[in-house]
Amino acid sequence: MTARDRALELDAADPLRAYRDRFYRLPGKIYMDGNSLGLMSKDSETHIRTALEQWKTLGIDGWMAPGASWFSLGEQLGAMLAPLVGASEDEVVATGTTTVNQHALVATFYRPEGNRRRIIASELDFPSDIYALQSQILLHGGDPRRDLIRISSGDGRTIEENDVVAAMSDDVALVLLPSVLYRSGQLLDIERIAQSARERGIIAGFDCAHSAGSVPHRFDEWEVDFAFWCTYKYLNAGPGSVGALYVNRRHFGVHPGLAGWWGYQKERQFDMVHDWEGAPGAGAWQISTTPVLSGASLRGSLDIFNEAGIEAIRAKSLKMTAFLVDLLSDGGLLDHPYDIAIGTPLDANRRGGHIALEHASAAAIARALKRRGIVPDFRAPNVIRIAPVALYTSYEDIAQTVETLQAIIEAGEHLTEDQHRELVA
Ligand SMILES: *Cc1c(COP(=O)(O)O)cnc(C)c1O
């Protein structure tokens, strides 16, 4: 059976195939970049239009009018996000943006005391996470060179949980790691890291930008202390859309490190008094007014997630990334002269939603793919991330991607294309 026939068979049997038409796929293109910016759903468009109409016809009354209720939008969206991360409704809120939420949570939960002042992160972290941690350490009068431990990677792709646990000495106050590493797509063992931290009196937080909407989590069961993520990647809420955060209920009532009026008790927020009285749940970590338009977009997208179910989404995602790896291997693309290497762990428990393809001419291959109508994602110096997204990618798209990769290398296009990355890559 040809790769394409196998793909068509898998598409015909795909229980999620109907969701593909709920999205605007780019005309004439195959989109493999949903881990950077998810595509727009028709549901999001409808909800944004509704929000615009409400603004147009209700003005200020949109905050409280039934059917609009913007005032509690962050909490409503939090309740819809909770099943994706294994939390109860009041532990999640949609607010802020990824890095801002990281600051708000680290400002709360990083409490250096005596000897216990170090933070564990990793050398493969997304840079923004590290910049935020460095500045938080500086705010506490610390020295990032001494107080920030960046776990090193043996292979430049992955982080060993054993190394993370081994670094948890009694001078560590906080461990903050990604759920899924943004380049290699390695999924870390969140449960093990959270429990090991807890046994040692260390707070554990996670950046779930690369797993929210792709990998189900069980934060409550794993006793994660806090987490935060964006909604514009796998959650498809649009560029710069509102972020989200999780605070485990055992921390409810703690004074937020970066408080703002939107985290006040809802019933009394407009009393406008100066004594802090935080909302009872994770809502207390909101700082500012909820962005209603991107919240509307997120609501549309979450309707789809809650219909499809995160377990079904994960099952298809794993099947798709396995199919991609199979086709690369069957087509000989992992051997000479194609020389593509896979940077993602192949164990299903250790991989997120994308596959990292490594090649010496990765930038040029990414350009050639784009010219041929396939939208990949490039990360310097040598990684092409391919993210088949369960809700809108077909197995046929994957077969087409592999066929095109093969054709590009056979034609030597990777040798003639520009080797430089673009500004946003
Ligand atoms: C995408 C991403 C971010 C983005 O941060 P913003 O504050 O939303 O710009 C942060 N951390 C990780 C790990 C990411 O993948």
Tab-separated table of C-alpha atoms and ligand atoms in Angstrom:
chain	number	residue	atom	x	y	z
A	1	MET	CA	0.000	0.000	0.000
A	2	THR	CA	1.358	3.459	-0.851
A	3	ALA	CA	1.798	6.079	1.849
A	4	ARG	CA	-1.073	8.030	0.361
A	5	ASP	CA	-3.406	5.007	0.412
A	6	ARG	CA	-2.542	4.377	4.030
A	7	ALA	CA	-3.257	8.037	4.761
A	8	LEU	CA	-6.646	7.934	3.049
A	9	GLU	CA	-7.593	4.847	5.010
A	10	LEU	CA	-6.620	6.505	8.293
A	11	ASP	CA	-8.563	9.653	7.363
A	12	ALA	CA	-11.682	7.626	6.576
A	13	ALA	CA	-11.502	5.971	10.005
A	14	ASP	CA	-10.652	9.184	11.905
A	15	PRO	CA	-13.331	9.942	14.532
A	16	LEU	CA	-12.299	13.626	14.600
A	17	ARG	CA	-12.367	14.210	10.848
A	18	ALA	CA	-15.529	16.348	10.936
A	19	TYR	CA	-13.770	19.029	13.017
A	20	ARG	CA	-11.507	19.893	10.090
A	21	ASP	CA	-14.331	21.869	8.479
A	22	ARG	CA	-14.842	23.951	11.607
A	23	PHE	CA	-11.514	25.660	10.793
A	24	TYR	CA	-10.340	28.029	8.088
A	25	ARG	CA	-7.506	26.079	6.535
A	26	LEU	CA	-5.184	28.230	4.424
A	27	PRO	CA	-6.299	27.987	0.776
A	28	GLY	CA	-3.992	25.734	-1.216
A	29	LYS	CA	-1.714	25.145	1.751
A	30	ILE	CA	-0.931	22.467	4.260
A	31	TYR	CA	-0.518	23.998	7.697
A	32	MET	CA	1.967	22.287	9.993
A	33	ASP	CA	2.592	25.250	12.293
A	34	GLY	CA	-0.334	24.953	14.701
A	35	ASN	CA	2.127	24.679	17.598
A	36	SER	CA	3.179	28.297	16.955
A	37	LEU	CA	-0.108	29.858	15.902
A	38	GLY	CA	-3.230	27.741	15.646
A	39	LEU	CA	-5.651	28.307	12.781
A	40	MET	CA	-8.859	30.248	13.153
A	41	SER	CA	-12.038	28.297	13.770
A	42	LYS	CA	-15.427	29.328	12.461
A	43	ASP	CA	-16.631	29.061	16.068
A	44	SER	CA	-14.103	31.700	17.135
A	45	GLU	CA	-15.169	33.961	14.325
A	46	THR	CA	-18.814	33.641	15.373
A	47	HIS	CA	-18.031	34.451	18.998
A	48	ILE	CA	-15.866	37.439	18.055
A	49	ARG	CA	-18.663	38.767	15.858
A	50	THR	CA	-21.090	38.337	18.732
A	51	ALA	CA	-18.765	40.218	21.088
A	52	LEU	CA	-18.418	43.047	18.552
A	53	GLU	CA	-22.177	43.205	18.190
A	54	GLN	CA	-22.591	43.321	21.976
A	55	TRP	CA	-20.073	46.116	22.258
A	56	LYS	CA	-21.855	47.937	19.423
A	57	THR	CA	-25.326	47.583	20.923
A	58	LEU	CA	-24.713	47.347	24.674
A	59	GLY	CA	-21.689	49.524	25.354
A	60	ILE	CA	-20.856	49.457	29.042
A	61	ASP	CA	-23.805	47.149	29.780
A	62	GLY	CA	-21.898	44.300	28.103
A	63	TRP	CA	-20.125	43.729	31.421
A	64	MET	CA	-23.276	42.491	33.100
A	65	ALA	CA	-25.918	41.889	30.400
A	66	PRO	CA	-27.044	38.251	30.343
A	67	GLY	CA	-25.566	36.634	27.263
A	68	ALA	CA	-22.546	38.933	27.366
A	69	SER	CA	-21.390	38.802	31.029
A	70	TRP	CA	-17.898	40.039	30.248
A	71	PHE	CA	-17.382	40.726	33.942
A	72	SER	CA	-16.909	37.042	34.733
A	73	LEU	CA	-15.424	36.043	31.368
A	74	GLY	CA	-12.036	35.088	32.819
A	75	GLU	CA	-13.705	32.712	35.292
A	76	GLN	CA	-16.105	31.305	32.659
A	77	LEU	CA	-13.201	30.532	30.351
A	78	GLY	CA	-11.246	29.091	33.273
A	79	ALA	CA	-14.085	26.626	33.897
A	80	MET	CA	-13.955	25.594	30.226
A	81	LEU	CA	-10.162	25.193	30.338
A	82	ALA	CA	-10.158	23.162	33.571
A	83	PRO	CA	-10.973	19.762	31.974
A	84	LEU	CA	-8.009	20.145	29.611
A	85	VAL	CA	-5.568	20.270	32.528
A	86	GLY	CA	-7.299	18.106	35.144
A	87	ALA	CA	-8.286	20.911	37.476
A	88	SER	CA	-11.478	22.024	39.130
A	89	GLU	CA	-13.209	25.039	37.643
A	90	ASP	CA	-12.125	27.576	40.240
A	91	GLU	CA	-8.436	26.652	39.920
A	92	VAL	CA	-8.117	28.012	36.373
A	93	VAL	CA	-8.668	31.488	35.001
A	94	ALA	CA	-8.095	33.073	31.589
A	95	THR	CA	-6.112	36.258	32.092
A	96	GLY	CA	-2.966	38.100	31.094
A	97	THR	CA	-0.464	36.474	28.774
A	98	THR	CA	2.062	33.696	29.212
A	99	THR	CA	5.077	35.598	30.457
A	100	VAL	CA	2.997	38.061	32.487
A	101	ASN	CA	1.248	35.134	34.180
A	102	GLN	CA	4.621	33.545	34.858
A	103	HIS	CA	5.711	36.773	36.559
A	104	ALA	CA	2.492	36.948	38.584
A	105	LEU	CA	2.890	33.356	39.787
A	106	VAL	CA	6.633	33.427	40.420
A	107	ALA	CA	6.203	36.730	42.277
A	108	THR	CA	3.772	34.854	44.525
A	109	PHE	CA	5.413	31.472	44.939
A	110	TYR	CA	9.131	32.250	44.809
A	111	ARG	CA	9.801	33.089	48.452
A	112	PRO	CA	13.561	32.874	48.974
A	113	GLU	CA	14.348	32.389	52.650
A	114	GLY	CA	17.711	31.841	54.319
A	115	ASN	CA	19.626	29.299	52.287
A	116	ARG	CA	16.642	28.246	50.238
A	117	ARG	CA	16.775	30.675	47.321
A	118	ARG	CA	17.618	28.819	44.165
A	119	ILE	CA	15.330	28.137	41.206
A	120	ILE	CA	15.606	25.090	38.940
A	121	ALA	CA	14.980	25.640	35.213
A	122	SER	CA	16.641	24.060	32.174
A	123	GLU	CA	19.111	25.120	29.528
A	124	LEU	CA	16.582	24.145	26.856
A	125	ASP	CA	13.887	26.490	28.163
A	126	PHE	CA	12.093	29.047	26.037
A	127	PRO	CA	14.108	32.267	26.531
A	128	SER	CA	11.211	34.312	27.908
A	129	ASP	CA	10.870	31.930	30.854
A	130	ILE	CA	14.530	32.405	31.711
A	131	TYR	CA	14.448	36.210	31.336
A	132	ALA	CA	11.461	36.292	33.687
A	133	LEU	CA	13.211	34.099	36.276
A	134	GLN	CA	16.423	36.131	36.104
A	135	SER	CA	14.521	39.349	36.709
A	136	GLN	CA	12.536	37.817	39.594
A	137	ILE	CA	15.779	36.731	41.256
A	138	LEU	CA	17.180	40.239	40.804
A	139	LEU	CA	14.021	41.728	42.343
A	140	HIS	CA	14.715	39.640	45.437
A	141	GLY	CA	18.277	40.930	45.611
A	142	GLY	CA	19.686	37.630	44.360
A	143	ASP	CA	22.238	36.828	41.678
A	144	PRO	CA	20.900	34.840	38.710
A	145	ARG	CA	24.356	33.318	38.111
A	146	ARG	CA	24.194	31.726	41.543
A	147	ASP	CA	20.474	31.331	42.139
A	148	LEU	CA	19.279	30.063	38.763
A	149	ILE	CA	20.131	26.414	38.122
A	150	ARG	CA	19.718	25.489	34.492
A	151	ILE	CA	19.658	21.698	34.167
A	152	SER	CA	21.894	20.771	31.264
A	153	SER	CA	20.941	18.497	28.452
A	154	GLY	CA	23.132	15.539	27.510
A	155	ASP	CA	22.063	15.499	23.860
A	156	GLY	CA	20.984	19.109	23.242
A	157	ARG	CA	17.412	17.868	22.803
A	158	THR	CA	16.105	16.493	26.049
A	159	ILE	CA	16.260	16.939	29.802
A	160	GLU	CA	16.474	13.921	32.115
A	161	GLU	CA	13.984	13.933	34.986
A	162	ASN	CA	16.659	12.165	37.068
A	163	ASP	CA	18.888	15.227	36.689
A	164	VAL	CA	16.031	17.513	37.741
A	165	VAL	CA	15.322	15.460	40.856
A	166	ALA	CA	19.046	15.195	41.672
A	167	ALA	CA	19.287	19.009	41.605
A	168	MET	CA	16.505	19.368	44.221
A	169	SER	CA	18.742	20.087	47.188
A	170	ASP	CA	17.656	21.988	50.273
A	171	ASP	CA	18.810	25.331	48.839
A	172	VAL	CA	16.115	25.125	46.129
A	173	ALA	CA	12.907	27.135	46.587
A	174	LEU	CA	11.207	26.633	43.230
A	175	VAL	CA	11.354	24.389	40.186
A	176	LEU	CA	9.840	25.868	37.037
A	177	LEU	CA	9.940	23.804	33.869
A	178	PRO	CA	8.066	23.488	30.599
A	179	SER	CA	5.638	20.593	30.187
A	180	VAL	CA	6.840	20.125	26.601
A	181	LEU	CA	10.195	21.502	25.407
A	182	TYR	CA	9.560	23.945	22.588
A	183	ARG	CA	12.237	22.661	20.224
A	184	SER	CA	12.479	18.903	20.604
A	185	GLY	CA	8.880	18.384	21.735
A	186	GLN	CA	9.958	16.262	24.712
A	187	LEU	CA	7.127	15.827	27.234
A	188	LEU	CA	8.490	15.918	30.763
A	189	ASP	CA	7.162	13.710	33.540
A	190	ILE	CA	5.230	16.446	35.331
A	191	GLU	CA	3.865	14.087	37.971
A	192	ARG	CA	7.299	12.847	38.982
A	193	ILE	CA	8.815	16.337	39.086
A	194	ALA	CA	5.884	17.774	41.072
A	195	GLN	CA	5.855	14.938	43.602
A	196	SER	CA	9.639	14.921	44.052
A	197	ALA	CA	9.524	18.676	44.615
A	198	ARG	CA	6.699	18.360	47.120
A	199	GLU	CA	8.559	15.712	49.139
A	200	ARG	CA	11.441	18.173	49.444
A	201	GLY	CA	9.442	21.283	50.321
A	202	ILE	CA	9.998	22.832	46.888
A	203	ILE	CA	7.245	24.578	44.919
A	204	ALA	CA	6.703	23.195	41.379
A	205	GLY	CA	5.318	25.263	38.507
A	206	PHE	CA	4.990	24.450	34.805
A	207	ASP	CA	4.865	26.396	31.555
A	208	CYS	CA	2.335	24.511	29.451
A	209	ALA	CA	2.432	26.701	26.321
A	210	HIS	CA	3.388	23.673	24.233
A	211	SER	CA	0.997	21.180	25.752
A	212	ALA	CA	-2.264	23.004	26.525
A	213	GLY	CA	-4.827	21.760	24.015
A	214	SER	CA	-2.572	18.962	22.826
A	215	VAL	CA	-1.625	16.855	25.849
A	216	PRO	CA	-4.084	16.224	28.701
A	217	HIS	CA	-2.784	16.992	32.185
A	218	ARG	CA	-3.932	15.970	35.668
A	219	PHE	CA	-2.658	18.878	37.717
A	220	ASP	CA	-4.839	18.204	40.763
A	221	GLU	CA	-3.974	14.539	40.967
A	222	TRP	CA	-0.266	15.303	40.472
A	223	GLU	CA	-0.416	18.099	43.069
A	224	VAL	CA	1.187	20.641	40.771
A	225	ASP	CA	1.451	23.989	42.597
A	226	PHE	CA	0.854	26.294	39.639
A	227	ALA	CA	0.933	26.416	35.850
A	228	PHE	CA	0.409	28.904	33.049
A	229	TRP	CA	0.022	28.748	29.283
A	230	CYS	CA	-0.948	30.629	26.164
A	231	THR	CA	-4.052	30.078	24.047
A	232	TYR	CA	-2.759	30.981	20.600
A	233	LYS	CA	-0.844	27.745	19.907
A	234	TYR	CA	-2.795	24.468	20.091
A	235	LEU	CA	-5.778	26.296	21.616
A	236	ASN	CA	-6.344	28.342	18.430
A	237	ALA	CA	-7.595	31.545	20.087
A	238	GLY	CA	-5.650	33.847	17.766
A	239	PRO	CA	-2.436	35.914	17.801
A	240	GLY	CA	-1.756	37.506	21.181
A	241	SER	CA	-4.908	36.035	22.698
A	242	VAL	CA	-5.513	35.983	26.465
A	243	GLY	CA	-3.367	33.535	28.484
A	244	ALA	CA	-4.397	31.236	31.320
A	245	LEU	CA	-3.162	30.107	34.699
A	246	TYR	CA	-3.753	27.370	37.259
A	247	VAL	CA	-3.299	27.645	41.011
A	248	ASN	CA	-3.769	24.532	43.140
A	249	ARG	CA	-6.517	25.090	45.696
A	250	ARG	CA	-4.166	24.516	48.647
A	251	HIS	CA	-2.766	27.973	47.773
A	252	PHE	CA	-6.113	29.759	47.646
A	253	GLY	CA	-6.096	32.820	49.855
A	254	VAL	CA	-2.348	33.446	49.486
A	255	HIS	CA	-1.684	37.103	48.707
A	256	PRO	CA	-0.829	37.397	44.979
A	257	GLY	CA	2.662	38.770	44.352
A	258	LEU	CA	1.402	41.141	41.666
A	259	ALA	CA	-2.128	42.034	42.723
A	260	GLY	CA	-4.556	44.084	40.659
A	261	TRP	CA	-8.214	45.034	40.895
A	262	TRP	CA	-9.383	42.255	38.598
A	263	GLY	CA	-8.306	39.725	41.229
A	264	TYR	CA	-10.540	41.291	43.863
A	265	GLN	CA	-13.679	39.565	45.190
A	266	LYS	CA	-16.072	39.927	42.287
A	267	GLU	CA	-19.082	41.047	44.358
A	268	ARG	CA	-17.078	43.816	45.968
A	269	GLN	CA	-14.671	44.803	43.181
A	270	PHE	CA	-16.629	47.955	42.414
A	271	ASP	CA	-16.750	49.029	46.047
A	272	MET	CA	-13.386	50.500	45.086
A	273	VAL	CA	-11.970	50.178	48.584
A	274	HIS	CA	-8.236	50.022	49.198
A	275	ASP	CA	-8.085	47.007	51.525
A	276	TRP	CA	-7.187	43.899	49.567
A	277	GLU	CA	-9.764	41.162	49.551
A	278	GLY	CA	-8.792	38.590	46.931
A	279	ALA	CA	-11.190	36.417	44.985
A	280	PRO	CA	-11.518	32.999	46.624
A	281	GLY	CA	-9.986	30.981	43.748
A	282	ALA	CA	-7.367	31.274	41.025
A	283	GLY	CA	-9.278	34.387	39.912
A	284	ALA	CA	-7.280	36.273	42.566
A	285	TRP	CA	-4.222	36.094	40.266
A	286	GLN	CA	-5.868	38.239	37.597
A	287	ILE	CA	-4.288	41.659	37.411
A	288	SER	CA	-6.195	43.610	34.771
A	289	THR	CA	-9.436	43.707	32.845
A	290	THR	CA	-10.094	40.584	30.751
A	291	PRO	CA	-9.489	41.150	27.018
A	292	VAL	CA	-13.011	40.478	25.818
A	293	LEU	CA	-12.405	40.080	22.085
A	294	SER	CA	-9.686	37.459	22.402
A	295	GLY	CA	-11.683	35.865	25.216
A	296	ALA	CA	-14.582	35.520	22.771
A	297	SER	CA	-12.269	33.833	20.323
A	298	LEU	CA	-11.050	31.445	23.013
A	299	ARG	CA	-14.626	30.583	23.931
A	300	GLY	CA	-15.337	29.535	20.337
A	301	SER	CA	-12.258	27.361	20.283
A	302	LEU	CA	-12.999	25.803	23.682
A	303	ASP	CA	-16.485	24.833	22.526
A	304	ILE	CA	-14.717	22.620	19.981
A	305	PHE	CA	-12.270	21.192	22.531
A	306	ASN	CA	-14.985	20.326	24.977
A	307	GLU	CA	-17.022	18.643	22.225
A	308	ALA	CA	-14.117	16.650	20.842
A	309	GLY	CA	-12.543	15.826	24.215
A	310	ILE	CA	-8.861	16.207	25.021
A	311	GLU	CA	-8.317	12.426	25.286
A	312	ALA	CA	-9.520	11.879	21.715
A	313	ILE	CA	-7.383	14.809	20.574
A	314	ARG	CA	-4.300	13.341	22.246
A	315	ALA	CA	-4.985	9.886	20.783
A	316	LYS	CA	-5.145	11.271	17.248
A	317	SER	CA	-2.144	13.523	17.792
A	318	LEU	CA	0.001	10.562	18.873
A	319	LYS	CA	-1.236	8.510	15.952
A	320	MET	CA	-0.421	11.322	13.530
A	321	THR	CA	3.097	11.943	14.820
A	322	ALA	CA	3.744	8.168	14.761
A	323	PHE	CA	2.494	8.065	11.147
A	324	LEU	CA	4.828	10.934	10.235
A	325	VAL	CA	7.817	9.127	11.734
A	326	ASP	CA	6.808	5.873	9.985
A	327	LEU	CA	6.604	7.555	6.607
A	328	LEU	CA	9.966	9.258	7.070
A	329	SER	CA	11.526	5.972	8.033
A	330	ASP	CA	9.819	3.908	5.286
A	331	GLY	CA	10.807	6.498	2.673
A	332	GLY	CA	14.448	6.284	3.724
A	333	LEU	CA	14.482	9.950	4.769
A	334	LEU	CA	16.271	9.149	8.006
A	335	ASP	CA	19.202	7.688	6.027
A	336	HIS	CA	21.802	9.041	3.660
A	337	PRO	CA	21.484	11.009	1.367
A	338	TYR	CA	18.426	12.611	3.031
A	339	ASP	CA	20.033	12.651	6.461
A	340	ILE	CA	17.032	13.869	8.437
A	341	ALA	CA	17.354	13.149	12.164
A	342	ILE	CA	14.438	13.042	14.573
A	343	GLY	CA	15.021	15.149	17.668
A	344	THR	CA	11.827	14.133	19.489
A	345	PRO	CA	11.688	11.185	21.893
A	346	LEU	CA	9.623	8.468	20.210
A	347	ASP	CA	8.114	7.025	23.382
A	348	ALA	CA	4.481	8.200	23.475
A	349	ASN	CA	4.830	9.179	27.149
A	350	ARG	CA	7.735	11.444	26.330
A	351	ARG	CA	6.543	13.345	23.275
A	352	GLY	CA	4.154	16.278	22.926
A	353	GLY	CA	2.333	17.336	19.773
A	354	HIS	CA	5.096	18.011	17.270
A	355	ILE	CA	8.037	16.223	15.703
A	356	ALA	CA	11.391	17.992	15.437
A	357	LEU	CA	13.245	17.206	12.239
A	358	GLU	CA	16.920	18.086	12.318
A	359	HIS	CA	19.009	18.741	9.225
A	360	ALA	CA	22.165	20.746	8.486
A	361	SER	CA	20.184	22.740	5.866
A	362	ALA	CA	17.000	23.037	7.947
A	363	ALA	CA	16.458	26.755	7.225
A	364	ALA	CA	16.666	26.165	3.479
A	365	ILE	CA	14.406	23.112	3.639
A	366	ALA	CA	11.828	25.109	5.622
A	367	ARG	CA	11.880	27.804	2.940
A	368	ALA	CA	11.524	25.257	0.153
A	369	LEU	CA	8.583	23.644	1.979
A	370	LYS	CA	6.894	27.012	2.303
A	371	ARG	CA	7.407	27.760	-1.373
A	372	ARG	CA	5.747	24.446	-2.147
A	373	GLY	CA	2.704	25.288	-0.007
A	374	ILE	CA	3.601	23.516	3.215
A	375	VAL	CA	3.862	25.725	6.275
A	376	PRO	CA	6.430	24.323	8.721
A	377	ASP	CA	8.147	26.038	11.597
A	378	PHE	CA	11.886	26.618	11.803
A	379	ARG	CA	13.982	27.018	14.946
A	380	ALA	CA	17.653	27.947	14.478
A	381	PRO	CA	20.053	26.468	13.844
A	382	ASN	CA	18.806	23.111	12.550
A	383	VAL	CA	15.250	22.254	13.612
A	384	ILE	CA	12.076	22.086	11.540
A	385	ARG	CA	9.046	21.513	13.726
A	386	ILE	CA	6.155	19.669	12.102
A	387	ALA	CA	2.941	19.847	14.100
A	388	PRO	CA	0.015	17.862	12.756
A	389	VAL	CA	-2.930	19.217	14.739
A	390	ALA	CA	-5.629	16.689	15.637
A	391	LEU	CA	-8.541	19.040	14.980
A	392	TYR	CA	-7.583	20.138	11.472
A	393	THR	CA	-4.695	18.142	9.998
A	394	SER	CA	-5.401	15.052	7.908
A	395	TYR	CA	-3.201	12.002	7.475
A	396	GLU	CA	-3.145	12.901	3.790
A	397	ASP	CA	-1.550	16.247	4.745
A	398	ILE	CA	1.181	14.277	6.500
A	399	ALA	CA	1.783	12.015	3.500
A	400	GLN	CA	1.972	15.097	1.277
A	401	THR	CA	4.465	16.734	3.639
A	402	VAL	CA	6.783	13.730	3.592
A	403	GLU	CA	6.505	13.398	-0.192
A	404	THR	CA	7.402	17.065	-0.577
A	405	LEU	CA	10.361	16.802	1.816
A	406	GLN	CA	11.673	13.916	-0.206
A	407	ALA	CA	11.254	15.817	-3.490
A	408	ILE	CA	13.012	18.909	-2.111
A	409	ILE	CA	16.078	16.985	-1.030
A	410	GLU	CA	16.167	14.887	-4.193
A	411	ALA	CA	16.070	18.039	-6.314
A	412	GLY	CA	18.812	19.614	-4.183
A	413	GLU	CA	16.596	22.614	-3.376
A	414	HIS	CA	18.006	22.728	0.125
A	415	LEU	CA	21.419	23.508	-1.381
A	416	THR	CA	20.233	26.468	-3.435
A	417	GLU	CA	17.708	28.061	-1.042
A	418	ASP	CA	18.722	30.878	1.283
A	419	GLN	CA	20.187	29.427	4.503
A	420	HIS	CA	19.174	32.363	6.695
A	421	ARG	CA	16.201	32.407	8.955
A	422	GLU	CA	13.425	34.965	8.671
A	423	LEU	CA	12.848	37.606	11.377
A	424	VAL	CA	9.922	35.691	12.855
A	425	ALA	CA	10.915	32.064	12.706
B	1	LIG	C1	5.057	30.412	23.181
B	1	LIG	C2	5.709	30.345	24.487
B	1	LIG	C3	5.727	31.461	25.324
B	1	LIG	C4	5.158	32.766	24.826
B	1	LIG	O1	5.154	33.780	25.726
B	1	LIG	P1	4.165	35.041	25.557
B	1	LIG	O2	4.339	35.724	26.835
B	1	LIG	O3	2.795	34.518	25.288
B	1	LIG	O4	4.661	35.835	24.387
B	1	LIG	C5	6.308	31.335	26.574
B	1	LIG	N1	6.856	30.166	26.972
B	1	LIG	C6	6.858	29.074	26.161
B	1	LIG	C7	7.474	27.786	26.623
B	1	LIG	C8	6.305	29.141	24.902
B	1	LIG	O5	6.309	28.078	24.107
